[in-house]
GROMACS .gro file of N, CA and C in nm:
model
  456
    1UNK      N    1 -12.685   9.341   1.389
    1UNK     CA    2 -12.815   9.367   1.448
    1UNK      C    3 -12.807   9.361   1.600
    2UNK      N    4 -12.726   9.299   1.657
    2UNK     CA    5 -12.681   9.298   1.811
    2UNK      C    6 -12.700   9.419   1.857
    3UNK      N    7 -12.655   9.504   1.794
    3UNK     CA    8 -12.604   9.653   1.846
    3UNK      C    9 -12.735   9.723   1.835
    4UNK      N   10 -12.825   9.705   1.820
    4UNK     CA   11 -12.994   9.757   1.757
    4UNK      C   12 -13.092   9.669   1.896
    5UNK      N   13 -13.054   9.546   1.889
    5UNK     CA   14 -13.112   9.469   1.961
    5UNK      C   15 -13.082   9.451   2.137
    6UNK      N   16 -13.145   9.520   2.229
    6UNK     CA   17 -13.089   9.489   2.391
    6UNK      C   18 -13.061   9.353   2.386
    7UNK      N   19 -13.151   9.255   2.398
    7UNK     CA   20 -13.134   9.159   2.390
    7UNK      C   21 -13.004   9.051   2.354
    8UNK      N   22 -12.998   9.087   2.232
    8UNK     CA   23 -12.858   8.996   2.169
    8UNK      C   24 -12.753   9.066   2.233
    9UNK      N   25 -12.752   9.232   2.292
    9UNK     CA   26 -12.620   9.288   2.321
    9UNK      C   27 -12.626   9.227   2.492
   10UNK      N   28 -12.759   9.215   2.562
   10UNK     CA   29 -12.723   9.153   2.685
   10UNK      C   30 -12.626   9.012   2.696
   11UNK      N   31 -12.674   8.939   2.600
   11UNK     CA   32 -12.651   8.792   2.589
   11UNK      C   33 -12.560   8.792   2.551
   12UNK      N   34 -12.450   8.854   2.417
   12UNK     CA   35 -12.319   8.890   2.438
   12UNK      C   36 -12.209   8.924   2.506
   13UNK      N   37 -12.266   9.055   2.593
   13UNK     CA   38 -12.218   9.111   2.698
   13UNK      C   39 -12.215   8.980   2.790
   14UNK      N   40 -12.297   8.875   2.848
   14UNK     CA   41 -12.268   8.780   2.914
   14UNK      C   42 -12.135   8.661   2.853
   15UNK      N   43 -12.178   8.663   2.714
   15UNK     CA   44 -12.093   8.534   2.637
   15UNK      C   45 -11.951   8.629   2.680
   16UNK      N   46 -11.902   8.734   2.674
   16UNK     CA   47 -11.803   8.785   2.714
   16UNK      C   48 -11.765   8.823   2.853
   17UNK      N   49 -11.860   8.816   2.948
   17UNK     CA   50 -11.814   8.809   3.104
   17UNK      C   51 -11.732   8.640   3.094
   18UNK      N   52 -11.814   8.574   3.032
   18UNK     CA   53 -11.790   8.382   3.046
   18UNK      C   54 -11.649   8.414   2.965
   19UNK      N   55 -11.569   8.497   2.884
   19UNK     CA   56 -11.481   8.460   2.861
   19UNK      C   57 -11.458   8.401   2.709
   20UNK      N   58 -11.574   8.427   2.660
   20UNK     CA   59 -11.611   8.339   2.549
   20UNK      C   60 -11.587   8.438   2.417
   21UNK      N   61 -11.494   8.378   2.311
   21UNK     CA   62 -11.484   8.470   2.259
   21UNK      C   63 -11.574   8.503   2.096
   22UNK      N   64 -11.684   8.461   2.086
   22UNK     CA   65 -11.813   8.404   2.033
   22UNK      C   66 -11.938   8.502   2.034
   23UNK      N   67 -11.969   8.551   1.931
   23UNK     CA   68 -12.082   8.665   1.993
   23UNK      C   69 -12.218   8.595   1.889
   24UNK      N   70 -12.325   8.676   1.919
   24UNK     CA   71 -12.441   8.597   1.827
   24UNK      C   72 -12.494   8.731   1.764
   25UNK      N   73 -12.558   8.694   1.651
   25UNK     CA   74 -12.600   8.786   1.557
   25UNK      C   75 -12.693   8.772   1.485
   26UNK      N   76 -12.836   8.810   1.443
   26UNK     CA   77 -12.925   8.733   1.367
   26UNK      C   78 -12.862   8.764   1.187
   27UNK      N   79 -12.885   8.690   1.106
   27UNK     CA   80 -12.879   8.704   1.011
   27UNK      C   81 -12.969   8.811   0.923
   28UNK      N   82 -12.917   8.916   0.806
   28UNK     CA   83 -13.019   8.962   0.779
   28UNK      C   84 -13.108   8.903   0.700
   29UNK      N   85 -13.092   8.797   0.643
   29UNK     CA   86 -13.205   8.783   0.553
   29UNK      C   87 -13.241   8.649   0.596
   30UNK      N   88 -13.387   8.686   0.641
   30UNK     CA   89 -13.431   8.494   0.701
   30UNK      C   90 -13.452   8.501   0.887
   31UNK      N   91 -13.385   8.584   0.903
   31UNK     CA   92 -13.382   8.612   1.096
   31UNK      C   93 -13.344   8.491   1.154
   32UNK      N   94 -13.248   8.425   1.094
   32UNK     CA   95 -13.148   8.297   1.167
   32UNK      C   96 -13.094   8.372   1.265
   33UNK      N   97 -13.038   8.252   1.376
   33UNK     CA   98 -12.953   8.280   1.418
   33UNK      C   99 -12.801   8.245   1.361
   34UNK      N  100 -12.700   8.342   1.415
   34UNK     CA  101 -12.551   8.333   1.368
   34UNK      C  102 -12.453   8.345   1.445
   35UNK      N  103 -12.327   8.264   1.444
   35UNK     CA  104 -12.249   8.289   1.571
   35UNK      C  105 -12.164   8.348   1.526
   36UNK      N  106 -12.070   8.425   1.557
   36UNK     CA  107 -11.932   8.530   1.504
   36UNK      C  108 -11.847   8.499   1.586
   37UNK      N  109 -11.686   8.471   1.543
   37UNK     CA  110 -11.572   8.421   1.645
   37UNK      C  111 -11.453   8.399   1.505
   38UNK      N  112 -11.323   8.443   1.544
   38UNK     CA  113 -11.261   8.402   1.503
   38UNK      C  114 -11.173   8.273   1.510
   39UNK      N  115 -11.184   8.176   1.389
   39UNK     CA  116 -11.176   8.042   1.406
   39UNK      C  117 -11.024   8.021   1.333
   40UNK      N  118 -10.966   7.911   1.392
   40UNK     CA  119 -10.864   7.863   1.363
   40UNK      C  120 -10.861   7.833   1.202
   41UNK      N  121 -10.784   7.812   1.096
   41UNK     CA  122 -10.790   7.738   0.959
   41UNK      C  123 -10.699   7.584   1.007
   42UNK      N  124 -10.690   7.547   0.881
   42UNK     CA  125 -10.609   7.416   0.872
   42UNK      C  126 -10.444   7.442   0.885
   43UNK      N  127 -10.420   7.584   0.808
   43UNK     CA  128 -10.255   7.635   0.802
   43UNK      C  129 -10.221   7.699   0.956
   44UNK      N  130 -10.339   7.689   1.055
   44UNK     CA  131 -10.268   7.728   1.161
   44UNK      C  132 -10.323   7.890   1.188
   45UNK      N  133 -10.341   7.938   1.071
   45UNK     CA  134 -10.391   8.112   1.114
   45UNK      C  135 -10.545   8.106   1.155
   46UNK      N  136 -10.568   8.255   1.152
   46UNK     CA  137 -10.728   8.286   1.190
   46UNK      C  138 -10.805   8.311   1.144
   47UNK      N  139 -10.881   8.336   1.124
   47UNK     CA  140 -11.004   8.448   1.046
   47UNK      C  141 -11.172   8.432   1.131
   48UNK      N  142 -11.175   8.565   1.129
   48UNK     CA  143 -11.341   8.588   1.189
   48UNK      C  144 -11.425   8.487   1.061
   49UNK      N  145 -11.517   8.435   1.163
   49UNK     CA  146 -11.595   8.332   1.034
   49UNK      C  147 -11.721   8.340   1.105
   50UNK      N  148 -11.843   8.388   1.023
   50UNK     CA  149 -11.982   8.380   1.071
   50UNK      C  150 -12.042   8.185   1.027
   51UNK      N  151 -12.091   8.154   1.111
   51UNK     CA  152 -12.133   8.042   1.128
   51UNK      C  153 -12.281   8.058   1.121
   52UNK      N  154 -12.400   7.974   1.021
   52UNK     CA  155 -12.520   7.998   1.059
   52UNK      C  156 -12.573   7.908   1.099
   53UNK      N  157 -12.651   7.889   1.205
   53UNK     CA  158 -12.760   7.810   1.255
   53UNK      C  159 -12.872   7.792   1.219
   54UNK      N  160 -12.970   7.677   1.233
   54UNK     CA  161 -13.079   7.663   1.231
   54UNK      C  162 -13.200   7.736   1.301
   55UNK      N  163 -13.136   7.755   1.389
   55UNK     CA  164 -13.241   7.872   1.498
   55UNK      C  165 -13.266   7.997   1.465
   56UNK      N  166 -13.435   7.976   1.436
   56UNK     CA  167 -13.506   8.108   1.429
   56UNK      C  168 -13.487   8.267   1.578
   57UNK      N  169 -13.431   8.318   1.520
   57UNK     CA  170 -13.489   8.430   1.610
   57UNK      C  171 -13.636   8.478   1.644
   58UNK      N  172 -13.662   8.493   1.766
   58UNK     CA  173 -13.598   8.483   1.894
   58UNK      C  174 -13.602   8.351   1.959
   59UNK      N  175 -13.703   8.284   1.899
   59UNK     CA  176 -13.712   8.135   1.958
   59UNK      C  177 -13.577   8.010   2.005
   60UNK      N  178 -13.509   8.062   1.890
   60UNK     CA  179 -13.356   8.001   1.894
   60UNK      C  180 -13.280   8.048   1.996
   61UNK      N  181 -13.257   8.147   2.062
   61UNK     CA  182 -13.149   8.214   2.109
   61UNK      C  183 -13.052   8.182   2.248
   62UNK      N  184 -13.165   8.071   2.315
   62UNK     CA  185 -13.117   7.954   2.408
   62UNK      C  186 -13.063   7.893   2.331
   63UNK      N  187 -13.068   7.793   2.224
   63UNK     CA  188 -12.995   7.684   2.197
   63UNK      C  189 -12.895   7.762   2.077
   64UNK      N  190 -12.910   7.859   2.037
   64UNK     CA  191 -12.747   7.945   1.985
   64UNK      C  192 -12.629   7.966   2.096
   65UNK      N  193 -12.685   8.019   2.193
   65UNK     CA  194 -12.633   8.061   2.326
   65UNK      C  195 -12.511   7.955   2.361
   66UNK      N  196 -12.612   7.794   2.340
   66UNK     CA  197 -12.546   7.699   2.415
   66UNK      C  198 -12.448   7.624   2.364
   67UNK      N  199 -12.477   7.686   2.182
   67UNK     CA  200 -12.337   7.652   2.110
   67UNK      C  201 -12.282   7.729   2.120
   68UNK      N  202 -12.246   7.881   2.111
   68UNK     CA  203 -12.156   7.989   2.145
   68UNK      C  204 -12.063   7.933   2.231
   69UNK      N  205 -12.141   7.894   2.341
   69UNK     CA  206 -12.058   7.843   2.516
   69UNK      C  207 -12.002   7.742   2.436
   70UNK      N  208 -11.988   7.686   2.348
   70UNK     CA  209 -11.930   7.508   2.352
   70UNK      C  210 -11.811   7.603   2.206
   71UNK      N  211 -11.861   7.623   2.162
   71UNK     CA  212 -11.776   7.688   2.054
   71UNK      C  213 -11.647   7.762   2.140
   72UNK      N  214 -11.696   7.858   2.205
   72UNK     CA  215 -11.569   7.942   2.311
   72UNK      C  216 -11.504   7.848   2.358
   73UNK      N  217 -11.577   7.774   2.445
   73UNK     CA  218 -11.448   7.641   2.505
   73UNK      C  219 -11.348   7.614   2.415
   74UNK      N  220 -11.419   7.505   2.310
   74UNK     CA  221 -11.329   7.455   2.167
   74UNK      C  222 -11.216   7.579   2.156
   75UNK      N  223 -11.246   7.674   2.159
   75UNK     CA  224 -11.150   7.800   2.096
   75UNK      C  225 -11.039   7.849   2.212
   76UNK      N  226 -11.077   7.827   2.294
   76UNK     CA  227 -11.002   7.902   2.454
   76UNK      C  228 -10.887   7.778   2.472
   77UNK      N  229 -10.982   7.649   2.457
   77UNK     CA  230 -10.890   7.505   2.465
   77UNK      C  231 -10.776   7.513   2.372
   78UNK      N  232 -10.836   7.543   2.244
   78UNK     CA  233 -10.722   7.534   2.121
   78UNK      C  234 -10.617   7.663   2.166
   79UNK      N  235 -10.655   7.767   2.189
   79UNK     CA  236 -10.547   7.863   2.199
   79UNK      C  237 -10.477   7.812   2.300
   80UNK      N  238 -10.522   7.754   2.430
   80UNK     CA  239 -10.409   7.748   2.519
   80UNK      C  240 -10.316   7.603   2.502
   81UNK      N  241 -10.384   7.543   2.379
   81UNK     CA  242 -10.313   7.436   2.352
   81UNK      C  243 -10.282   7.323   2.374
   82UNK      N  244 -10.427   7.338   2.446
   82UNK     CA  245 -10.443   7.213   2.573
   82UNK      C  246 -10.524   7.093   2.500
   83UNK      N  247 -10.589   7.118   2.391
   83UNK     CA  248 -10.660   7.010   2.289
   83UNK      C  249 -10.682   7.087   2.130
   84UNK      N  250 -10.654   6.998   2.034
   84UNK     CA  251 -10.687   7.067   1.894
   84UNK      C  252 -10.849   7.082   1.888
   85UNK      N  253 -10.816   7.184   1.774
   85UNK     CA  254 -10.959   7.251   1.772
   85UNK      C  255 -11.060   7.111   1.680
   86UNK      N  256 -11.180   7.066   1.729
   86UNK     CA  257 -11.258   6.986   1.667
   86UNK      C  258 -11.309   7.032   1.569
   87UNK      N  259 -11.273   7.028   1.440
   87UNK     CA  260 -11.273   7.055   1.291
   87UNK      C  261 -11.388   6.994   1.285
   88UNK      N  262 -11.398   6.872   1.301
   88UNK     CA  263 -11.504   6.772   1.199
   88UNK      C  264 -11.680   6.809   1.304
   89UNK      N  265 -11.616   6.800   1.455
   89UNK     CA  266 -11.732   6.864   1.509
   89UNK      C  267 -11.816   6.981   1.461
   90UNK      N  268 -11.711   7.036   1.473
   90UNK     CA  269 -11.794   7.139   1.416
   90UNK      C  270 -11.805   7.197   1.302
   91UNK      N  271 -11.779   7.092   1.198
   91UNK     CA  272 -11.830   7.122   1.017
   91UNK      C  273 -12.014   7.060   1.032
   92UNK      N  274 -11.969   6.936   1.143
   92UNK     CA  275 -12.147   6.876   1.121
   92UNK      C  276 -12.202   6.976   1.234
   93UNK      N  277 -12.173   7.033   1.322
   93UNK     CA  278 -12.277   7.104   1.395
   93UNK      C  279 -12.341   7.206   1.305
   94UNK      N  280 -12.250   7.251   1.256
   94UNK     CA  281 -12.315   7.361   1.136
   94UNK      C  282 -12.387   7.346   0.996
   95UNK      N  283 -12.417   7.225   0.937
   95UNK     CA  284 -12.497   7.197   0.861
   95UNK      C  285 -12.648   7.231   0.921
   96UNK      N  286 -12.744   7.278   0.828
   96UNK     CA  287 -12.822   7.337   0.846
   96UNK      C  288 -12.952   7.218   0.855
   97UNK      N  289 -12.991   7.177   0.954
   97UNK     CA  290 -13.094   7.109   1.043
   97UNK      C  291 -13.202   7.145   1.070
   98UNK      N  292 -13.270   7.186   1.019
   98UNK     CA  293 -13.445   7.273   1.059
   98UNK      C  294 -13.497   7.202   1.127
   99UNK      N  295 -13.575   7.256   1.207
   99UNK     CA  296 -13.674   7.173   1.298
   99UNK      C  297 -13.757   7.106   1.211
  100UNK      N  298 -13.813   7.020   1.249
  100UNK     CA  299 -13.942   6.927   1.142
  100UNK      C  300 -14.045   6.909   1.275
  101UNK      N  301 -14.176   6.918   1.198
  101UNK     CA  302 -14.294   6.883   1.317
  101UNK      C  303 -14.330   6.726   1.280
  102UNK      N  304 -14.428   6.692   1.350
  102UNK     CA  305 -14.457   6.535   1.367
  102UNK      C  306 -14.535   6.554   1.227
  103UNK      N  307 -14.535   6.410   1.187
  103UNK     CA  308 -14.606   6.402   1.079
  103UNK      C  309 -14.774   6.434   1.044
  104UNK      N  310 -14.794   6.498   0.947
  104UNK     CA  311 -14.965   6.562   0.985
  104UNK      C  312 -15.015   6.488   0.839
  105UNK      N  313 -15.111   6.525   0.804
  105UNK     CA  314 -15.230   6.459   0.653
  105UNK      C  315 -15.160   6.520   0.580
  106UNK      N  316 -15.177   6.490   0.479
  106UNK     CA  317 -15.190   6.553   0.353
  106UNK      C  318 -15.287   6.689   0.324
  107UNK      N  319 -15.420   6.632   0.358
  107UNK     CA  320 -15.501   6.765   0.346
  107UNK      C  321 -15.454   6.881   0.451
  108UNK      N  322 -15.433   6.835   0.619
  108UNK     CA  323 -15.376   6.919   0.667
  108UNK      C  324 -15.225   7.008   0.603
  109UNK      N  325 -15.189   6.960   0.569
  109UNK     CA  326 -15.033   7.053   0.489
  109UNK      C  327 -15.064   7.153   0.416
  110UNK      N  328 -15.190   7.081   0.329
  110UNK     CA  329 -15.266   7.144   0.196
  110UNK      C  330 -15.310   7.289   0.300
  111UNK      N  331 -15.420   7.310   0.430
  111UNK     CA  332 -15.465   7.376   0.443
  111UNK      C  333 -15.352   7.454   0.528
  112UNK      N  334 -15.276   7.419   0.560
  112UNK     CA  335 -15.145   7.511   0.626
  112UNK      C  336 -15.075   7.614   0.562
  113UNK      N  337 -15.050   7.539   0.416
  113UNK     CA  338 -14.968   7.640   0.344
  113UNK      C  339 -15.071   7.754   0.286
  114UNK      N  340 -15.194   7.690   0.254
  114UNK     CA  341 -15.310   7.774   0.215
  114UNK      C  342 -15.313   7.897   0.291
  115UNK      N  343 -15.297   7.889   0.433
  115UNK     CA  344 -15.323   7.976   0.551
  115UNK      C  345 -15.191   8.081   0.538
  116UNK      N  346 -15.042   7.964   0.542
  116UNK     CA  347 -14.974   8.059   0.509
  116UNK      C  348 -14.951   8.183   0.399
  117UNK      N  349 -14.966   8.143   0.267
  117UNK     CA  350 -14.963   8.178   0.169
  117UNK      C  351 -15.047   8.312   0.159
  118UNK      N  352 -15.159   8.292   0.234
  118UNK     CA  353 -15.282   8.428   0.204
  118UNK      C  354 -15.216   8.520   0.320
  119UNK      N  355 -15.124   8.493   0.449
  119UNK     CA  356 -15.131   8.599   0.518
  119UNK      C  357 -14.960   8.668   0.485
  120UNK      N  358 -14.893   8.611   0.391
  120UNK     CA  359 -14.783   8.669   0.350
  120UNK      C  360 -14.821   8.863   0.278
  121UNK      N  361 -14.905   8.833   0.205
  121UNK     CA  362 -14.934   8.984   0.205
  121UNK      C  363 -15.060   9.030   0.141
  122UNK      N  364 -15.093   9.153   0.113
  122UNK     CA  365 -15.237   9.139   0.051
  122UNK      C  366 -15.287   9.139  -0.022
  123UNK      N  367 -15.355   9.042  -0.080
  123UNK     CA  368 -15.399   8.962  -0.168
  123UNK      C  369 -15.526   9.043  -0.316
  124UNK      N  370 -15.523   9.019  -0.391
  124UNK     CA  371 -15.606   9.133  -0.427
  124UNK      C  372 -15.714   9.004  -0.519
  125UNK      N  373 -15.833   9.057  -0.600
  125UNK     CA  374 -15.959   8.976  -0.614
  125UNK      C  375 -15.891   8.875  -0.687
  126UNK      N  376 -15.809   8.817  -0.734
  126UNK     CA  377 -15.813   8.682  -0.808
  126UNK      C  378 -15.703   8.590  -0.748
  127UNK      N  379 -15.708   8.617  -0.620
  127UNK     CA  380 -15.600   8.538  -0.534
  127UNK      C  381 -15.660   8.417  -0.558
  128UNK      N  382 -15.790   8.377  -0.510
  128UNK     CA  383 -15.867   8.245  -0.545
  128UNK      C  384 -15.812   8.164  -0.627
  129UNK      N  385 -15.802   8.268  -0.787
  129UNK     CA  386 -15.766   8.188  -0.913
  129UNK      C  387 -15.634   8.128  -0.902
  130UNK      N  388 -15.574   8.248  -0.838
  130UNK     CA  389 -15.379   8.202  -0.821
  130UNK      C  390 -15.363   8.070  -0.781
  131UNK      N  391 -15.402   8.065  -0.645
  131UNK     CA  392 -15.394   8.003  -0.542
  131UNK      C  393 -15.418   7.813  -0.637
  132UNK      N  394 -15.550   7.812  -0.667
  132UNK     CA  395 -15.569   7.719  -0.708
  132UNK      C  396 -15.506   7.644  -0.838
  133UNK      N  397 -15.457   7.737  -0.891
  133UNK     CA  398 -15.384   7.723  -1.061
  133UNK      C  399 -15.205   7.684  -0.984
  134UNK      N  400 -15.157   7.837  -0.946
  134UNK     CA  401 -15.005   7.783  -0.929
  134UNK      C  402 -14.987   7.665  -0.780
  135UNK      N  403 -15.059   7.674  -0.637
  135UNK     CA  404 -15.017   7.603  -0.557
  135UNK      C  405 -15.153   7.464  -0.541
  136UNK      N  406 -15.294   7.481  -0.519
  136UNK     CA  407 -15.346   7.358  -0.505
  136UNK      C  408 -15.352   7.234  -0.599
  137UNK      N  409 -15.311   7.344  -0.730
  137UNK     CA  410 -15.300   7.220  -0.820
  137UNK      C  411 -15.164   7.110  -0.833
  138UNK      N  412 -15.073   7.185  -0.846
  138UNK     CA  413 -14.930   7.100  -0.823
  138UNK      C  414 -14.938   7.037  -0.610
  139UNK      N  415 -14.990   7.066  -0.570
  139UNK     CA  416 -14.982   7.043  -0.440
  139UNK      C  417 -15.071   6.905  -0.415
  140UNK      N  418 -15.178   6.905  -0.486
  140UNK     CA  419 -15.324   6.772  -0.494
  140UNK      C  420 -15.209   6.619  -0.442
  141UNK      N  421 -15.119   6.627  -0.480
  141UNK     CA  422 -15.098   6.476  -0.482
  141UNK      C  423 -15.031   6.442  -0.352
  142UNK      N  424 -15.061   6.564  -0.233
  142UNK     CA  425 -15.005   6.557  -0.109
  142UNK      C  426 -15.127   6.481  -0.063
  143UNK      N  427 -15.267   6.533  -0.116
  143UNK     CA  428 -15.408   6.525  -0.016
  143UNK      C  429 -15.423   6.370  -0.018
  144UNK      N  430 -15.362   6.254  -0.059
  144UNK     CA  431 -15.434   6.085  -0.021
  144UNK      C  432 -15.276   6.041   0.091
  145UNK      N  433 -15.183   6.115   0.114
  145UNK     CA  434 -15.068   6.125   0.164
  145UNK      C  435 -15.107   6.140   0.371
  146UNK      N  436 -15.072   6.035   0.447
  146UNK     CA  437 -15.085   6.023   0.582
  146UNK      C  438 -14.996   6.082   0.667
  147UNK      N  439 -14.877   6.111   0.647
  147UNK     CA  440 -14.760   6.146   0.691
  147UNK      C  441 -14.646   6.226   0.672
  148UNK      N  442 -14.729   6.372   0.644
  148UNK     CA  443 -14.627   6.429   0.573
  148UNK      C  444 -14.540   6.511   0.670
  149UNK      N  445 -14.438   6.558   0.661
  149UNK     CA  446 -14.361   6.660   0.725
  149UNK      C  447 -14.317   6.764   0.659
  150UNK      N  448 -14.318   6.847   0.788
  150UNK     CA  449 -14.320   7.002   0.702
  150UNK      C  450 -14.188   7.073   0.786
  151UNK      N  451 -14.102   7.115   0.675
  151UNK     CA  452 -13.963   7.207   0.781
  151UNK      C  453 -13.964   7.322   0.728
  152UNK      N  454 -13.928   7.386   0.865
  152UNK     CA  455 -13.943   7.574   0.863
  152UNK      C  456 -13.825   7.579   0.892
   0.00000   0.00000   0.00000
């Protein structure tokens, strides 16, 4: 999608002035962000390996950016042999971390997803019934709940 997108091809085109051999890519399904680079294995060889991030496009694309830059280092370092490549760093950087918001009500969650749910697409006359049968009913035991958190 880089190649579609000015944007991701500017910010590439830079990750490659820096030397970096790391490009970013949104994912297609979900609009993550993704980093692309060929990474060292354990036997010593290579292989291109897409990495996914937590970061939504476009909102993400600073803090993808700023692992790209830290990723290229790791990779430029290891090739010239000057430090091994940080394996374990970067197995946990890449576990998938969603943002979480501060904790909100119960009823508030209730009326969030409500909001979400109706503007996903359009709804036709017995959304009411849906709504209340498959999600408010299994959902009720959020509403006496003070502190809930919600990850996107």
């Amino acid at each position: 999608m880089a190649g579609r997108d000015p944007y991701l091809t500017r910010i590439n085109r830079a990750l490659r002035d820096l030397g970096s051999s790391v490009s970013l890519e949104v994912s297609p399904s979900g609009g993550r962000m993704r980093l692309r680079a060929s990474l060292p294995l354990s036997d010593g060889s290579w292989k291109q390996r897409r990495i996914s991030t937590a970061f939504p496009y476009p909102s993400g694309v600073d803090q993808a950016r700023q692992l790209a830059e830290e990723l290229g280092r790791d990779l430029e370092l290891h090739r010239r042999g000057l430090e091994a490549f940080p394996f374990e760093r970067r197995l946990q950087a890449t576990k998938m971390q969603g943002p979480t918001t501060a904790g909100i009500s119960g009823s508030e969650a209730l009326r969030r997803t409500e909001t979400w749910w109706t503007k996903q697409r359009k709804r036709g006359p017995s959304a009411d019934v849906t709504w209340a049968t498959a999600y408010a009913g299994p959902l009720k035991p959020l509403l006496p709940q003070q502190d809930v958190t919600i990850e996107t």
